[in-house]
Each structure stands twice: as structure tokens, then as C-alpha cells.
Coordinates of C-alpha atoms and ligand atoms in Angstrom, one line a residue:
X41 CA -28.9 -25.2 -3.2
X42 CA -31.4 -24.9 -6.1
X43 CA -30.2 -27.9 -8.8
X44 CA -30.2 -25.0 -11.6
X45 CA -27.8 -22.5 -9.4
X46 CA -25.7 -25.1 -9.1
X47 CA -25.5 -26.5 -12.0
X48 CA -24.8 -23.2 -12.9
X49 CA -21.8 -22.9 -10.5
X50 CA -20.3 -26.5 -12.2
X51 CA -20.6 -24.7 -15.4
X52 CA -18.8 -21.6 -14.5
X53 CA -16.5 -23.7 -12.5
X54 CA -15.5 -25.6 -15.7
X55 CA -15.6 -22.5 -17.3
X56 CA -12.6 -21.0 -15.3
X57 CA -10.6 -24.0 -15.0
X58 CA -10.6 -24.5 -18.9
X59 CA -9.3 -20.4 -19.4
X60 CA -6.7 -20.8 -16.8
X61 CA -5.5 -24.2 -18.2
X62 CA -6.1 -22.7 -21.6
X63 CA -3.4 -19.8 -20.5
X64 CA -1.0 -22.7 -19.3
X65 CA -1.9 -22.1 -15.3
X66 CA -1.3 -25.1 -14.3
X67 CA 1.0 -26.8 -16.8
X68 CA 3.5 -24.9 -14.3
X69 CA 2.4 -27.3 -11.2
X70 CA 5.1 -29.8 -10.8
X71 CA 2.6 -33.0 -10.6
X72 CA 4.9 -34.6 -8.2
X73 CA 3.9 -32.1 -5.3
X74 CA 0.5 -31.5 -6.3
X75 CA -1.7 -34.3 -4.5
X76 CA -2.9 -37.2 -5.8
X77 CA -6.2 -37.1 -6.5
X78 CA -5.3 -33.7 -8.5
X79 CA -3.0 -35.4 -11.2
X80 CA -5.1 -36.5 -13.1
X81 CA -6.5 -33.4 -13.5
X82 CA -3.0 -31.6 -14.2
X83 CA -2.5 -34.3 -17.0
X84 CA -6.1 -33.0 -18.5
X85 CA -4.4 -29.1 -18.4
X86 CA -1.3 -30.3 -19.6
X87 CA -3.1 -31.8 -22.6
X88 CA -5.1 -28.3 -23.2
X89 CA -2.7 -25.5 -22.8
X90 CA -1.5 -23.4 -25.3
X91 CA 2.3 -24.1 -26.6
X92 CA 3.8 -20.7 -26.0
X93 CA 1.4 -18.8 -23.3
X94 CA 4.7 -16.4 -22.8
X95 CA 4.4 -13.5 -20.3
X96 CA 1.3 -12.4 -18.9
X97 CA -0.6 -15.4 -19.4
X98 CA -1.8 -15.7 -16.4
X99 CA -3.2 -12.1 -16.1
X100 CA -5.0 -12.3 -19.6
X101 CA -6.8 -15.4 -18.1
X102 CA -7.8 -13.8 -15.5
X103 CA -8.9 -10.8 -17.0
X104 CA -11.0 -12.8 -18.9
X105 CA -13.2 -14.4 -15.8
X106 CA -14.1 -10.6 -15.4
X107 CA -13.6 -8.5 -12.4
X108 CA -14.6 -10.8 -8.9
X109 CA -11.0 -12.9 -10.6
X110 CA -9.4 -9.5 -11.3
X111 CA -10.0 -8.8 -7.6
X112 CA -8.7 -11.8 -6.5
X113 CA -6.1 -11.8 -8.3
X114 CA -5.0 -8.4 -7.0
X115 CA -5.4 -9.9 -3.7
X116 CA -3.5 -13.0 -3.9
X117 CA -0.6 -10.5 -5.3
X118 CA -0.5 -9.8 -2.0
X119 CA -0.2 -12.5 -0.3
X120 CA 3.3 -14.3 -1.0
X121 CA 2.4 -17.3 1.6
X122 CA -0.3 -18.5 -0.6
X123 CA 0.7 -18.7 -4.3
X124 CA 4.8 -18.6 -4.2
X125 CA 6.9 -15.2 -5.0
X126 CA 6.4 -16.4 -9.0
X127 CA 3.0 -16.3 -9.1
X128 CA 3.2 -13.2 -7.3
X129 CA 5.2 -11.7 -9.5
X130 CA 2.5 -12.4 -12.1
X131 CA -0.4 -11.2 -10.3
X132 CA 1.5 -7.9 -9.9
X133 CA 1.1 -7.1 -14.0
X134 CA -2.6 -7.8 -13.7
X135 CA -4.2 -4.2 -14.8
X136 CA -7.5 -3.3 -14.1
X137 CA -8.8 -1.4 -17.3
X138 CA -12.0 -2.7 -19.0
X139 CA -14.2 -1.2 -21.8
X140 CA -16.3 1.5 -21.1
X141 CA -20.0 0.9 -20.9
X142 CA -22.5 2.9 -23.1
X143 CA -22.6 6.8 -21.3
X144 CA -26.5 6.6 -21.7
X145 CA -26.1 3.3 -19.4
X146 CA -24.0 5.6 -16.6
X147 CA -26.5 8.1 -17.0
X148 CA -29.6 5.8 -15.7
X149 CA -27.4 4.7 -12.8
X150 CA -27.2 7.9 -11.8
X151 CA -30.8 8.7 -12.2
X152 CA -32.0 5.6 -10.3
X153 CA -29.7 6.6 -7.6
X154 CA -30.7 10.5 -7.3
X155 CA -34.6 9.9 -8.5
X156 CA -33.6 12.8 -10.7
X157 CA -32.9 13.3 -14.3
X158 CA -29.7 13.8 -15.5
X159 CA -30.1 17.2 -16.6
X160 CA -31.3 18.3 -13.2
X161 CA -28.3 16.9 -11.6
X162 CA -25.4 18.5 -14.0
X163 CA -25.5 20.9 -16.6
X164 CA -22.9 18.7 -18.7
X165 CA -22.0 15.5 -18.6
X166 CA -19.2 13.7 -21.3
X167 CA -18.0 10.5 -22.5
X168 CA -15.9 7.8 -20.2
X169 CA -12.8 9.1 -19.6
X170 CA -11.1 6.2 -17.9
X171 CA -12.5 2.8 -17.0
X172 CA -12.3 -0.1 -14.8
X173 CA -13.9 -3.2 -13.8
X174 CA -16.0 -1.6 -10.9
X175 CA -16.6 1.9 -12.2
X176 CA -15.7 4.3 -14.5
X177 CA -15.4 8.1 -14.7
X178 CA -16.7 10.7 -16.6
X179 CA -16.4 14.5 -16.7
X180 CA -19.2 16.9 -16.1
X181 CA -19.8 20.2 -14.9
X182 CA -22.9 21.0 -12.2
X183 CA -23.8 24.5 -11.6
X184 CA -23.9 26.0 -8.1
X185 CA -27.0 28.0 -6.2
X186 CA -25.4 31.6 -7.2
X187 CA -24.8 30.6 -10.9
X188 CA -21.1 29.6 -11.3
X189 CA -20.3 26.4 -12.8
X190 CA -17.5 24.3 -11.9
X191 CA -16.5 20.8 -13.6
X192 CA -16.4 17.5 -11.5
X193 CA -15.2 13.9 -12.2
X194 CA -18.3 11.4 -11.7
X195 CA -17.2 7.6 -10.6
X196 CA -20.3 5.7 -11.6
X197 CA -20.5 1.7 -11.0
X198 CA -20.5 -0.4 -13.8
X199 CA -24.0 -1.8 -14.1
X200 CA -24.4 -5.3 -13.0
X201 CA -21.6 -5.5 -11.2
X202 CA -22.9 -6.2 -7.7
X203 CA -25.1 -9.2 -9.4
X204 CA -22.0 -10.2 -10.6
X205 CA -19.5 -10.4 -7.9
X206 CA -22.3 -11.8 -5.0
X207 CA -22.4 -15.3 -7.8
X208 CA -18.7 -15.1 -8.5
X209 CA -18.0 -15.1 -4.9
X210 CA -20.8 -18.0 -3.9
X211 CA -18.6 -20.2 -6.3
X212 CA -16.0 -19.4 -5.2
X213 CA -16.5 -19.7 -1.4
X214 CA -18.6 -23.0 -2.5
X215 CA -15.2 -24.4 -4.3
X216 CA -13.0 -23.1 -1.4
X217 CA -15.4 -24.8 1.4
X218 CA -15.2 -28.3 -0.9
X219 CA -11.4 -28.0 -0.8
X220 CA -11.0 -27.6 2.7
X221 CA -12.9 -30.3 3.2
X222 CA -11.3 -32.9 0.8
X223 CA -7.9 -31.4 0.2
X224 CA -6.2 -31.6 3.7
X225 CA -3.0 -29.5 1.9
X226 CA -5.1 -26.5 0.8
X227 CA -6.5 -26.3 4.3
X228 CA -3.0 -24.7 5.7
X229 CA -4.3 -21.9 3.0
X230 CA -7.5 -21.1 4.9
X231 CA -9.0 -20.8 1.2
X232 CA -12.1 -20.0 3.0
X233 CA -11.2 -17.1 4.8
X234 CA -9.2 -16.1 1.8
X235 CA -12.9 -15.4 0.1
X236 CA -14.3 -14.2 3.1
X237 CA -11.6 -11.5 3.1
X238 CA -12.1 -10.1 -0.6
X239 CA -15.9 -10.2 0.0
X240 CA -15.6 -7.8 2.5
X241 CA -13.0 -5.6 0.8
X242 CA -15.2 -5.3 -2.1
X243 CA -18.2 -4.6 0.1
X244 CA -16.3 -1.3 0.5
X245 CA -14.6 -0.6 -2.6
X246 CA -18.3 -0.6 -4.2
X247 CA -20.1 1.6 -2.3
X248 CA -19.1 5.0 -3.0
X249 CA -20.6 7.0 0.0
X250 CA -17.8 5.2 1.4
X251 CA -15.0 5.8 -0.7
X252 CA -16.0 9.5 -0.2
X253 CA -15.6 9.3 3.7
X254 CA -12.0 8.5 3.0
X255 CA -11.5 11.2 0.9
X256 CA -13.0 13.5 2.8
X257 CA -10.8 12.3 5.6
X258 CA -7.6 12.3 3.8
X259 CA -8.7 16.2 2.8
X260 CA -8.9 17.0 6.5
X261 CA -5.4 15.0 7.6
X262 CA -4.0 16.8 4.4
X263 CA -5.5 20.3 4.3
X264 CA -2.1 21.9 5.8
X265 CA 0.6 20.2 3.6
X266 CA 1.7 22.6 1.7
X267 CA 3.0 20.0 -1.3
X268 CA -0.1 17.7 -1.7
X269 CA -4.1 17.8 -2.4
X270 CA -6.8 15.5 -3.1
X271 CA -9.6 16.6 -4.8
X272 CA -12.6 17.8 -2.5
X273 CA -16.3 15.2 -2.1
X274 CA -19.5 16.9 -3.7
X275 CA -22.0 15.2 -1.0
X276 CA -25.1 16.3 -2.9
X277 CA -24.3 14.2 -5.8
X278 CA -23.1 11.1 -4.6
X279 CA -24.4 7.5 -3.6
X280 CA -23.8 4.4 -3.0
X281 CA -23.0 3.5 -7.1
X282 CA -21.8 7.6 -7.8
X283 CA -19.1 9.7 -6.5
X284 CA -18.5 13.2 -7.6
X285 CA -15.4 15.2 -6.8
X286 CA -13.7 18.1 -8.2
X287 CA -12.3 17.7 -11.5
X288 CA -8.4 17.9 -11.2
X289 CA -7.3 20.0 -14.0
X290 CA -3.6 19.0 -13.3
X291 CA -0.6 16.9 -15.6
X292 CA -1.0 13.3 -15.0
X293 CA 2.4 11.1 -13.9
X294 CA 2.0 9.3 -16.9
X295 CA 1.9 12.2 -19.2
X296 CA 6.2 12.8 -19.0
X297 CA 5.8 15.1 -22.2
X298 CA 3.5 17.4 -19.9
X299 CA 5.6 17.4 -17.1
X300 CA 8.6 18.5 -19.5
X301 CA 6.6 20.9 -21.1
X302 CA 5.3 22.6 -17.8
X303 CA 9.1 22.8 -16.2
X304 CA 8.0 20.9 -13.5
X305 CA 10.7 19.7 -11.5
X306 CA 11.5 15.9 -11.4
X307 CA 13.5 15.4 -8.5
X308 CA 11.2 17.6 -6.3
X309 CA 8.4 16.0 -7.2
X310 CA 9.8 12.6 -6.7
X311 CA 11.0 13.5 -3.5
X312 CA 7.1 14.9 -2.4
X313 CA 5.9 11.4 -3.9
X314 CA 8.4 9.5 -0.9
X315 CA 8.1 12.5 1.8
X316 CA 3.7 12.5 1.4
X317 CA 3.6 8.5 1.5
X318 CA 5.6 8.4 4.5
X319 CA 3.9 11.6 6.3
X320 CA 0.4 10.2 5.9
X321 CA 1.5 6.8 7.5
X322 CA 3.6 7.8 9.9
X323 CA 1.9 11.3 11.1
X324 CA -1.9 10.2 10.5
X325 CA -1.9 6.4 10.6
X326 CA -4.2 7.1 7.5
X327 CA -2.1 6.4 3.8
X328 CA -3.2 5.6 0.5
X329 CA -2.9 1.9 -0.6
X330 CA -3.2 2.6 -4.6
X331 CA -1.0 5.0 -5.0
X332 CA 0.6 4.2 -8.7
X333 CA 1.0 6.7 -10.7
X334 CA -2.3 6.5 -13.1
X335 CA -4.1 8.3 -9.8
X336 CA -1.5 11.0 -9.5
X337 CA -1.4 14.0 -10.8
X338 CA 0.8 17.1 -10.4
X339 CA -0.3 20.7 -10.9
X340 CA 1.4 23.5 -11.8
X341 CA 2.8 24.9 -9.0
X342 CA 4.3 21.0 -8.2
X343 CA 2.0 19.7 -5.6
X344 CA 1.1 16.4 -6.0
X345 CA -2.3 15.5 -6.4
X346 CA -4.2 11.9 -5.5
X347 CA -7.2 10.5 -6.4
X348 CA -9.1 7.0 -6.3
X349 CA -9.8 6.5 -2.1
X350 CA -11.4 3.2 -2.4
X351 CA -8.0 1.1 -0.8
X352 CA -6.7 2.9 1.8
X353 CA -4.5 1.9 4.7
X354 CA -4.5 2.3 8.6
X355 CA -1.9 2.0 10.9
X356 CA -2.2 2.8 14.6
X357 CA 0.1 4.5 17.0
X358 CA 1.8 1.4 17.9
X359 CA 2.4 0.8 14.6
X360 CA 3.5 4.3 13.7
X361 CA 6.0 3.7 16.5
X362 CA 7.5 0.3 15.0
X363 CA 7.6 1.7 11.4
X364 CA 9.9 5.1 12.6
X365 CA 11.8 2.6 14.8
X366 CA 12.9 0.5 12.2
X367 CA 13.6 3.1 9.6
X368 CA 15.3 5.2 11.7
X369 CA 17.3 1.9 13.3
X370 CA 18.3 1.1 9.6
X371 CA 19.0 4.7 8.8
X372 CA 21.4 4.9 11.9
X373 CA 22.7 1.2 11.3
X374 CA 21.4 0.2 14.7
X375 CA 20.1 -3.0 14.5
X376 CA 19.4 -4.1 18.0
X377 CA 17.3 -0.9 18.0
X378 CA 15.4 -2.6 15.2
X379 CA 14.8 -5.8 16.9
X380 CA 13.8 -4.5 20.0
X381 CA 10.8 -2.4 18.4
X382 CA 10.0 -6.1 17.1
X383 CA 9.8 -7.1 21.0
X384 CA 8.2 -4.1 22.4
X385 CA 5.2 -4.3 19.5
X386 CA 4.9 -7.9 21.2
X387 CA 5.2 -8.7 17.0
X388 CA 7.8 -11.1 17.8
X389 CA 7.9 -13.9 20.6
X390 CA 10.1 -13.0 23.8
X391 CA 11.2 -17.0 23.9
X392 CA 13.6 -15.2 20.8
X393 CA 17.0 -13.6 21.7
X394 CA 17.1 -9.6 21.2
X395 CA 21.0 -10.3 20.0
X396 CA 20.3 -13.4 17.2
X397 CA 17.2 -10.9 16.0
X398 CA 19.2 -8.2 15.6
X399 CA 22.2 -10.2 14.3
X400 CA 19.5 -11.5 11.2
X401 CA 18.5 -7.9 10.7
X402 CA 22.3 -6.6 10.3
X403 CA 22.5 -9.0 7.7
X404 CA 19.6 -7.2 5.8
X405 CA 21.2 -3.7 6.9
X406 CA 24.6 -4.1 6.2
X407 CA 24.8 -4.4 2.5
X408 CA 22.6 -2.1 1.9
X409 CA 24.8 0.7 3.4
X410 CA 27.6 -0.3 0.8
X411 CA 25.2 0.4 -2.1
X412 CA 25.0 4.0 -3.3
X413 CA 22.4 6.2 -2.4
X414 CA 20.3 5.4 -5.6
X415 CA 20.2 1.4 -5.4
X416 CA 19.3 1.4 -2.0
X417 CA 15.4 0.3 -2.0
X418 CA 13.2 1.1 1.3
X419 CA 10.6 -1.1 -0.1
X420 CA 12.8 -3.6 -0.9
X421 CA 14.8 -3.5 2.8
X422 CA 10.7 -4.2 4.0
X423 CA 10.3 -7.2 1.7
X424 CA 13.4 -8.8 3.1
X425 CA 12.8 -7.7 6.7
X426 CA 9.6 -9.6 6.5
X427 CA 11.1 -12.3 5.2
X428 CA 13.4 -12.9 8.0
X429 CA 10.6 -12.0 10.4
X430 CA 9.0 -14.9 9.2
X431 CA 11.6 -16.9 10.8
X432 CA 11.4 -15.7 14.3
X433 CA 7.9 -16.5 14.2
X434 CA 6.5 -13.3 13.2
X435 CA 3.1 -13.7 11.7
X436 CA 1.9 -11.7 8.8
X437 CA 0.5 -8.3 9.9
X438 CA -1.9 -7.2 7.3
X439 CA -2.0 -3.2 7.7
X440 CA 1.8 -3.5 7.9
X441 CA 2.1 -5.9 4.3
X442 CA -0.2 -2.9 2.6
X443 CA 2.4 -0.5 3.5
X444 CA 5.1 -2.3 2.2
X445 CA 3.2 -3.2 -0.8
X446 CA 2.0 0.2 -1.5
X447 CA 5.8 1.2 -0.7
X448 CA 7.4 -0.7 -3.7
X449 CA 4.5 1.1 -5.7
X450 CA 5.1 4.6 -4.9
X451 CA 9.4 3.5 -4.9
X452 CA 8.5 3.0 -8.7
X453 CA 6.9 6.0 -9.4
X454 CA 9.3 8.0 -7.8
X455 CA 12.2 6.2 -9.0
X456 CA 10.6 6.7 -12.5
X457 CA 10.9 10.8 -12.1
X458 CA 14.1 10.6 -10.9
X459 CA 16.5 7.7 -11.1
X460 CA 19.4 8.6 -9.0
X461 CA 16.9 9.4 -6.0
X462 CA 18.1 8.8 -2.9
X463 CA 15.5 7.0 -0.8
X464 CA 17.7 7.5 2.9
X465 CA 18.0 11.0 2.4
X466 CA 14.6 11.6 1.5
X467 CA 12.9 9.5 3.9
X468 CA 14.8 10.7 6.7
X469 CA 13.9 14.3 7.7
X470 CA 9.7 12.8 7.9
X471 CA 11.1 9.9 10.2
X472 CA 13.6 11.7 12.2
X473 CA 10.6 14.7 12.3
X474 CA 8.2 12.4 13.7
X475 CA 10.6 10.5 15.8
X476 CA 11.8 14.2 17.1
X477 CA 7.9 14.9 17.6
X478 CA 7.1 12.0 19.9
X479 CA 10.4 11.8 22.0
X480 CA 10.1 15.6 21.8
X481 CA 8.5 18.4 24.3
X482 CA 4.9 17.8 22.7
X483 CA 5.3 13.8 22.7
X484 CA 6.5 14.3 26.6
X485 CA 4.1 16.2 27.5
X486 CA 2.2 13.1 28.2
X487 CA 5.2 11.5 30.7
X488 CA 5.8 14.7 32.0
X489 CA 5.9 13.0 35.4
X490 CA 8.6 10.4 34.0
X491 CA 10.6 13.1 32.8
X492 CA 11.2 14.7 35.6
X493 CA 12.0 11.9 37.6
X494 CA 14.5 11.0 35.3
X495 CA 16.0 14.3 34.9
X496 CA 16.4 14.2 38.8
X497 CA 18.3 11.1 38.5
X498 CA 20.3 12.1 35.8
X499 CA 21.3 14.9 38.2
X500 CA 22.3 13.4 40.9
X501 CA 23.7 11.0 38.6
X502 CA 26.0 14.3 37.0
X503 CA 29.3 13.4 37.1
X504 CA 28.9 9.7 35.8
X505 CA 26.4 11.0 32.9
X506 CA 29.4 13.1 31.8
X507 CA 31.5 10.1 31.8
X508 CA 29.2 8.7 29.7
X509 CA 28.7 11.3 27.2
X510 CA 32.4 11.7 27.1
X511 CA 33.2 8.0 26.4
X512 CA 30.3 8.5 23.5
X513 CA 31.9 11.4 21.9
X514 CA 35.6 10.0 21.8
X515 CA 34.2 6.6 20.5
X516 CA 32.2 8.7 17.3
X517 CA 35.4 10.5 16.5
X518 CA 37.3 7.5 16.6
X519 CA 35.2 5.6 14.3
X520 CA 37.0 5.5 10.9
X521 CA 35.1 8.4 8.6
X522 CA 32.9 6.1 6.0
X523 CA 34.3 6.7 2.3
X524 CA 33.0 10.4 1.4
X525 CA 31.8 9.6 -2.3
X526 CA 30.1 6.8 -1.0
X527 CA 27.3 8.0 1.2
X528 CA 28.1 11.8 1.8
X529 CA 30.8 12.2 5.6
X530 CA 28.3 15.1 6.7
X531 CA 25.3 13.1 6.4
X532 CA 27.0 10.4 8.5
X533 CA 27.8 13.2 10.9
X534 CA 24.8 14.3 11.3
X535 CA 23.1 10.8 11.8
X536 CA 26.2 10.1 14.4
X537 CA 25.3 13.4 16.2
X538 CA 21.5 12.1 16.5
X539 CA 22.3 8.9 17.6
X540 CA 24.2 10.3 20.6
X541 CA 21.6 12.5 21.2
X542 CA 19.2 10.0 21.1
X543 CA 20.8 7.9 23.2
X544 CA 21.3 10.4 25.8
X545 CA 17.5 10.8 26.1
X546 CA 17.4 7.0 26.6
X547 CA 20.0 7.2 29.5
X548 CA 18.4 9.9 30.7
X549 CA 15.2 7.8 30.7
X550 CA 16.3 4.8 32.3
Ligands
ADP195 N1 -11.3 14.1 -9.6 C1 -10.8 13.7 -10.8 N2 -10.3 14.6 -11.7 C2 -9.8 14.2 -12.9 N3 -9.7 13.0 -13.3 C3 -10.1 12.0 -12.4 C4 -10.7 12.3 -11.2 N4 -11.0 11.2 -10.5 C5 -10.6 10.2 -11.4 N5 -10.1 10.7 -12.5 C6 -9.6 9.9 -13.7 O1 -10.3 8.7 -13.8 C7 -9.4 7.6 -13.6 C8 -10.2 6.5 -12.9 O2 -10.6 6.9 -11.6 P1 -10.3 6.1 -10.3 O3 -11.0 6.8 -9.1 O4 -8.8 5.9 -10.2 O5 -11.1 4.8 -10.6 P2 -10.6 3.3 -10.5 O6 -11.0 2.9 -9.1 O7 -11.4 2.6 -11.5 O8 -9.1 3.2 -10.7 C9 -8.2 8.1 -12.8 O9 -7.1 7.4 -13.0 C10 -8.1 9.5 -13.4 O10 -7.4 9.5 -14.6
MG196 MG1 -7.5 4.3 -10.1

């Protein structure tokens, strides 16, 4: 390495160690864990450290190493194994707003990337109206061949930005290789890997041509929903560093005086924000992973709108198939359903009994069916199931820690419209649907063969398969009724009825 790069690297390395010890990072470390060689160090940040840093200390530091930190501290929010569920909970307040940058600046960024002038490209373009560390966004309006002019929002990339995060991340994968090397604790981390990770997350968040192919393939999952629209890509007028899309003339979710104002329906709309999450995971493997309210919008007519495509999720069928297994097993209080989608995804070791499995997931299950409808937390029921996971040997599953991460987000904004909202409820006709759609005729079209076979079992199997059924139906009406005003007898019913059914496809099956 060059001696001036990296003295460069020291300085900036000193540089982020005095902020974060500044902000009273590390006076939290409890010196008699950290290892040795690091105490004295500690002592040195003890010494530094503001009296009272109070709340949010750690996210103003961070904020103030600019926007390759900001990323990684997003990241590491994520990631519970590495800094502790406190820390966490930290990270999780870290916003990403930043100053604007001059409009004249956005304006050659766009001409650079177009070899056009400005003028040539739109027929108006405004002031920032929202920015970020990557980007931000400005209105303008372009005006087509036949002469009609429409307005579209313009993401441009804050200048300087790419320079900036290729040095922030060759410190820091230069400071995580020297701790792998002479911190045999921190290796357990994979610090390294940890960098390798956000440099190739930010590879894609900052180039907008990709960002657009999400959209547009979002568009296309989401063209026939009838409660939910993202805003459609103008090809012509993006790049790599600029993405234009139709301006969404809607009633942001932060904006509750709007929403008043327009009569838009709270409940309802809470109830889209849980049904559309769930659809686009479960139905096209294909969600968005950003989904708090400052990129939603709501027209007038109620339909949700999204916007910002640059972290999205992907889960595949097998996935799918786990999530709707588990959420339905909870929703039907069948836990041994729930562990054996663990098995059959291979996510959890066969040298583990189905019965102890299922026995830690009832006691996850359980309470939460005593709660009433409106303190019982999906996202929350994920957190803990991944917890116990973790103790049959379950090892983190990236895709599937987005979802849940992404599910406490949109829990919040829909519990913000509407408090008493009823996440079982609501989450149940898209998982049963789905369920329905894959066990159904469409879904068994593909086993048609298996089918059959079974169904000729099943009848020459007749007069025991009504035994069965018969011994089902006496044992549902014998179970006591659960308290009416506590979770609603019909809804029960209902979920009773579907179990039997269920299980009667599974007889008939095996
Ligand atoms: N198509 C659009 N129409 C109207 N406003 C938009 C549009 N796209 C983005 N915005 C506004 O700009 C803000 C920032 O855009 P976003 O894509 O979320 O960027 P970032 O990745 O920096 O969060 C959004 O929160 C929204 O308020
Ligand atoms: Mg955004």
C-alpha cells in the first residue's frame, strides 16, 4: 500500500474511533470481557467520552462518519449475533436523511450521465425534495413525443459518493483483515465477510439501472392487485447515478392530517399495508425490504402506493412453503406442523426430535393465543421463533431474517393506522389463500399422478377413512369452545373446520 493511503487510513481510523468514543461507544464494553490487549484502549475511551451521551448516541456518531458507517450501521441492525440485541436496538434509530446538495450539482450529474443538457432532458426540474446519504430526489416534469407533459420524481446520486464509499470500505476491510488476524475472539464474527457483504449490497443500491429492474419487476408481479401500485420506470431518462419514475401525486403515511382530511379509511389501509407485504412474499417470492412508512403513500381511492426499490427481498418456493407452514401452524395452534416444515426445509438437523421441536415452538405459540387480537405481534412471534431455532442448531437464513425484519417495520406502520388491528385475522385469508392455492386443484395439477393414486387408496380404504373423519368431527365438538370475547368462537370454527379439512387431504395423501 502507498505510505500516504495508508497513512491516510490510520488517520481516518483514529478519526472514527475518537467520534465513537466521543459518543460514549465503548465506555459501555465491560473491560473484563473485552480482551486484553484492548483495555487499555477502553481505559483511553473511558477517559474521552462525554458524561451524559443519553439516547441515540450511538447513531449521531455514526451519522457523523458519513454514509459507508450509516450503511453499516443499518446492516449490523440486522444482525443480532454480532453486536448483542442492545446495540441493535440502537442501530434500529439510525435514520438516513442528510442535507441536500446544491440542485445545480444534481443537474451536472445528470448531464454527465445523458451527455445532454438539462433542458433537453426535462422541461422542469425543482429543488430537493427529500434526501439521503446516497441520493436524493427532485421533482420535474419531461414532456412526451405528442406534446403532453407529465411530472416525474428524479433519484440522482449524491456526488462523490462512490469515491467515498470504495476508501471507507478499504479501511474498513483493511481494519477487519488486522483483527482477524490478531484478535482470535473477533474471528467467530467473520468481520471480514461482514465488509465483503455491505460492499456488495451497496454495489447495488448505487446503481440505479438496477434499482429500476426491481421496480419494473415489482410493477409486473403487482399490475393485477387491485389495492396497491408502485410508480412506473421512465427508461429513457435513467442511468446508473439517475432514476426517473412517475411522480406519485398521492398522501404520504406520515402526513395523518392528510389522511384525515381525505376520509381515507384507517383500518383498511392498515389492513392492505399487512395483506400486500405478505402477498408479495408469499405469492411472488419478490417483497420489499424498506417498506417504513416515509416510502408509502396512499391515494385517494385507498391503494397503497410504494416507492424506493433499492433493498428488496427474495424468497423461493421452498421458502414460500416454510413461511405459509408456519403461519398457518401458529394460526391453527399446530405446532408439530411447525416443526416439521423446519425438517422438511432441511433448515433444521434431523439428529433433532420432531416432538422436543415442536414442544419449544408451543411455548412461543401458546401465550400468544391468550393475548387479544391486538397485542398479538407476527413479527414479534418471528423474532422469538428464530431465537429458539438458534437452539436446535438452525443457522441464520439471510432472505428469511429480511422478512422478519422488514415484518416488524411494516407491523409498525400498520399498527400506527390502526391500533387495535388484528394481525391473525388479517394475515390469514393471504396465507390460507396461498396455502388453498398450492394444496389446491392448480397446485395439484403438478402430482396429478399422486393424486389419483391416493384417491384410489383412500377408496378402497372407505369405510376406515370414515372412521376417521368421524373420530375428527366428535373430537372438534368436544373440544371446550375457547372464551368468545377473547378471540371470536366463529373464527375458531372456521380455523377448526380447515384443520380437518386439511388433514383429510394429508390422509388422503399418505
Ligand atoms: N415517484 C415518486 N413520487 C413522489 N415522491 C417520491 C417518488 N420517489 C421518491 N419520492 C420521495 O423522495 C423520498 C426519497 O426517495 P427514496 O427513493 O425513498 O430515496 P432513499 O433511497 O434515499 O430513501 C421518498 O421518501 C419520497 O418522499
Ligand atoms: Mg426511502
Amino acid at each position: 500500500m502507498n505510505p500516504f493511503r495508508a497513512l491516510g487510513a490510520v488517520l481516518r481510523s483514529i478519526r472514527a474511533g475518537w467520534l465513537l468514543a466521543r459518543e460514549g461507544v465503548f465506555a459501555a464494553v465491560d473491560p473484563a470481557v473485552a480482551p486484553p490487549e484492548a483495555r487499555p484502549a477502553l481505559a483511553l475511551a473511558r477517559l474521552v467520552a462525554k458524561r451524559n451521551p443519553g439516547p441515540g448516541a450511538l447513531s449521531r456518531a455514526i451519522t457523523k462518519l458519513g454514509p459507508s458507517y450509516v450503511k453499516l450501521g443499518q446492516f449490523l441492525a440486522t444482525r443480532a449475533d454480532i453486536v448483542g440485541p442492545a446495540v441493535m436496538r440502537d442501530l434500529e434509530a439510525l435514520q438516513d436523511r442528510m442535507p441536500p446538495f446544491p440542485r445545480a450539482e444534481a443537474a451536472a450529474v445528470i448531464e454527465a450521465a445523458f451527455g445532454k443538457s438539462l433542458d433537453a432532458i426535462f422541461v422542469a426540474f425543482g429543488e430537493p425534495v427529500a434526501a439521503a446519504s446516497i441520493a436524493q430526489v427532485h421533482r420535474a416534469r419531461v414532456r412526451e413525443a405528442d406534446g403532453s407533459e407529465r411530472d416525474v420524481a428524479v433519484k440522482v446520486l449524491r456526488p462523490g459518493v462512490m469515491r467515498r464509499f470504495r476508501r471507507d470500505f478499504a479501511d474498513m476491510y483493511a481494519r477487519a483483515q488486522l483483527a482477524e488476524r490478531f484478535l482470535p475472539e473477533a474471528r467467530r464474527l467473520k468481520p471480514v465477510e461482514v465488509v465483503d457483504t455491505l460492499a456488495r449490497s451497496v454495489k447495488i443500491e448505487t446503481d440505479f439501472r438496477l434499482e429500476a429492474a426491481a421496480a419494473s419487476e415489482f410493477a409486473e408481479n403487482v399490475r393485477n392487485d387491485p389495492d396497491f401500485r408502485v410508480p412506473l420506470v421512465d427508461w429513457d431518462r435513467t442511468a446508473q447515478q439517475v432514476l426517473t419514475t412517475d411522480w406519485i401525486d398521492a398522501i404520504a403515511l406520515t402526513d395523518d392530517a392528510a389522511i384525515a382530511a381525505a376520509g381515507i379509511d384507517r383500518k383498511g389501509l392498515a389492513r392492505t399495508v399487512i395483506q400486500s407485504f405478505l402477498r408479495h412474499a408469499l405469492r411472488d417470492g419478490f417483497f420489499h425490504a424498506d417498506m417504513h412508512q416515509g416510502n408509502l403513500f396512499v391515494d385517494r381511492e385507498g391503494r397503497l402506493i410504494a416507492v424506493d426499490f433499492g433493498i428488496m427481498g427474495r424468497l423461493d418456493l421452498k421458502q414460500r412453503t416454510f413461511l405459509a407452514e408456519i403461519l398457518y401452524g401458529f394460526i391453527v395452534r399446530d405446532y408439530e406442523r411447525v416443526a416439521i416444515a423446519h425438517f422438511e426445509a432441511g433448515y433444521v438437523p434431523r439428529s433433532h426430535a420432531v416432538a422436543d421441536f415442536a414442544q419449544a415452538i408451543r411455548a412461543i405459540g401458546e401465550p400468544i393465543h391468550s393475548r387479544t387480537a391486538d397485542q398479538i405481534s407476527m413479527a414479534k412471534l418471528l423474532t422469538l421463533l428464530f431465537e429458539i431455532t438458534a437452539l436446535f442448531d438452525m443457522k441464520t437464513r439471510t432472505e428469511l431474517v429480511m422478512l422478519q425484519k422488514t415484518m416488524v417495520v411494516v407491523e409498525g406502520v400498520a399498527r400506527r393506522l390502526d391500533p387495535r388491528l388484528d394481525m391473525w385475522t388479517t394475515a390469514e385469508p393471504v396465507v390460507r389463500g396461498w396455502i388453498e392455492q398450492r394444496l389446491g386443484p392448480r397446485g395439484k395439477i403438478e402430482d396429478v399422478g399422486r393424486g389419483l393414486a391416493a384417491l384410489g387408496r383412500a377408496l378402497a380404504d372407505g369405510p376406515q377413512l370414515l372412521e376417521r373423519i368421524e373420530r375428527l368431527a366428535e373430537r372438534a365438538e368436544a373440544a371446550p369452545a375457547p372464551a368468545p370475547e377473547r378471540q371470536g368462537g366463529a373464527r375458531w370454527r372456521t380455523l377448526a373446520l380447515w384443520a380437518i379439512a386439511l388433514a383429510l387431504v394429508w390422509m388422503a395423501l399418505t
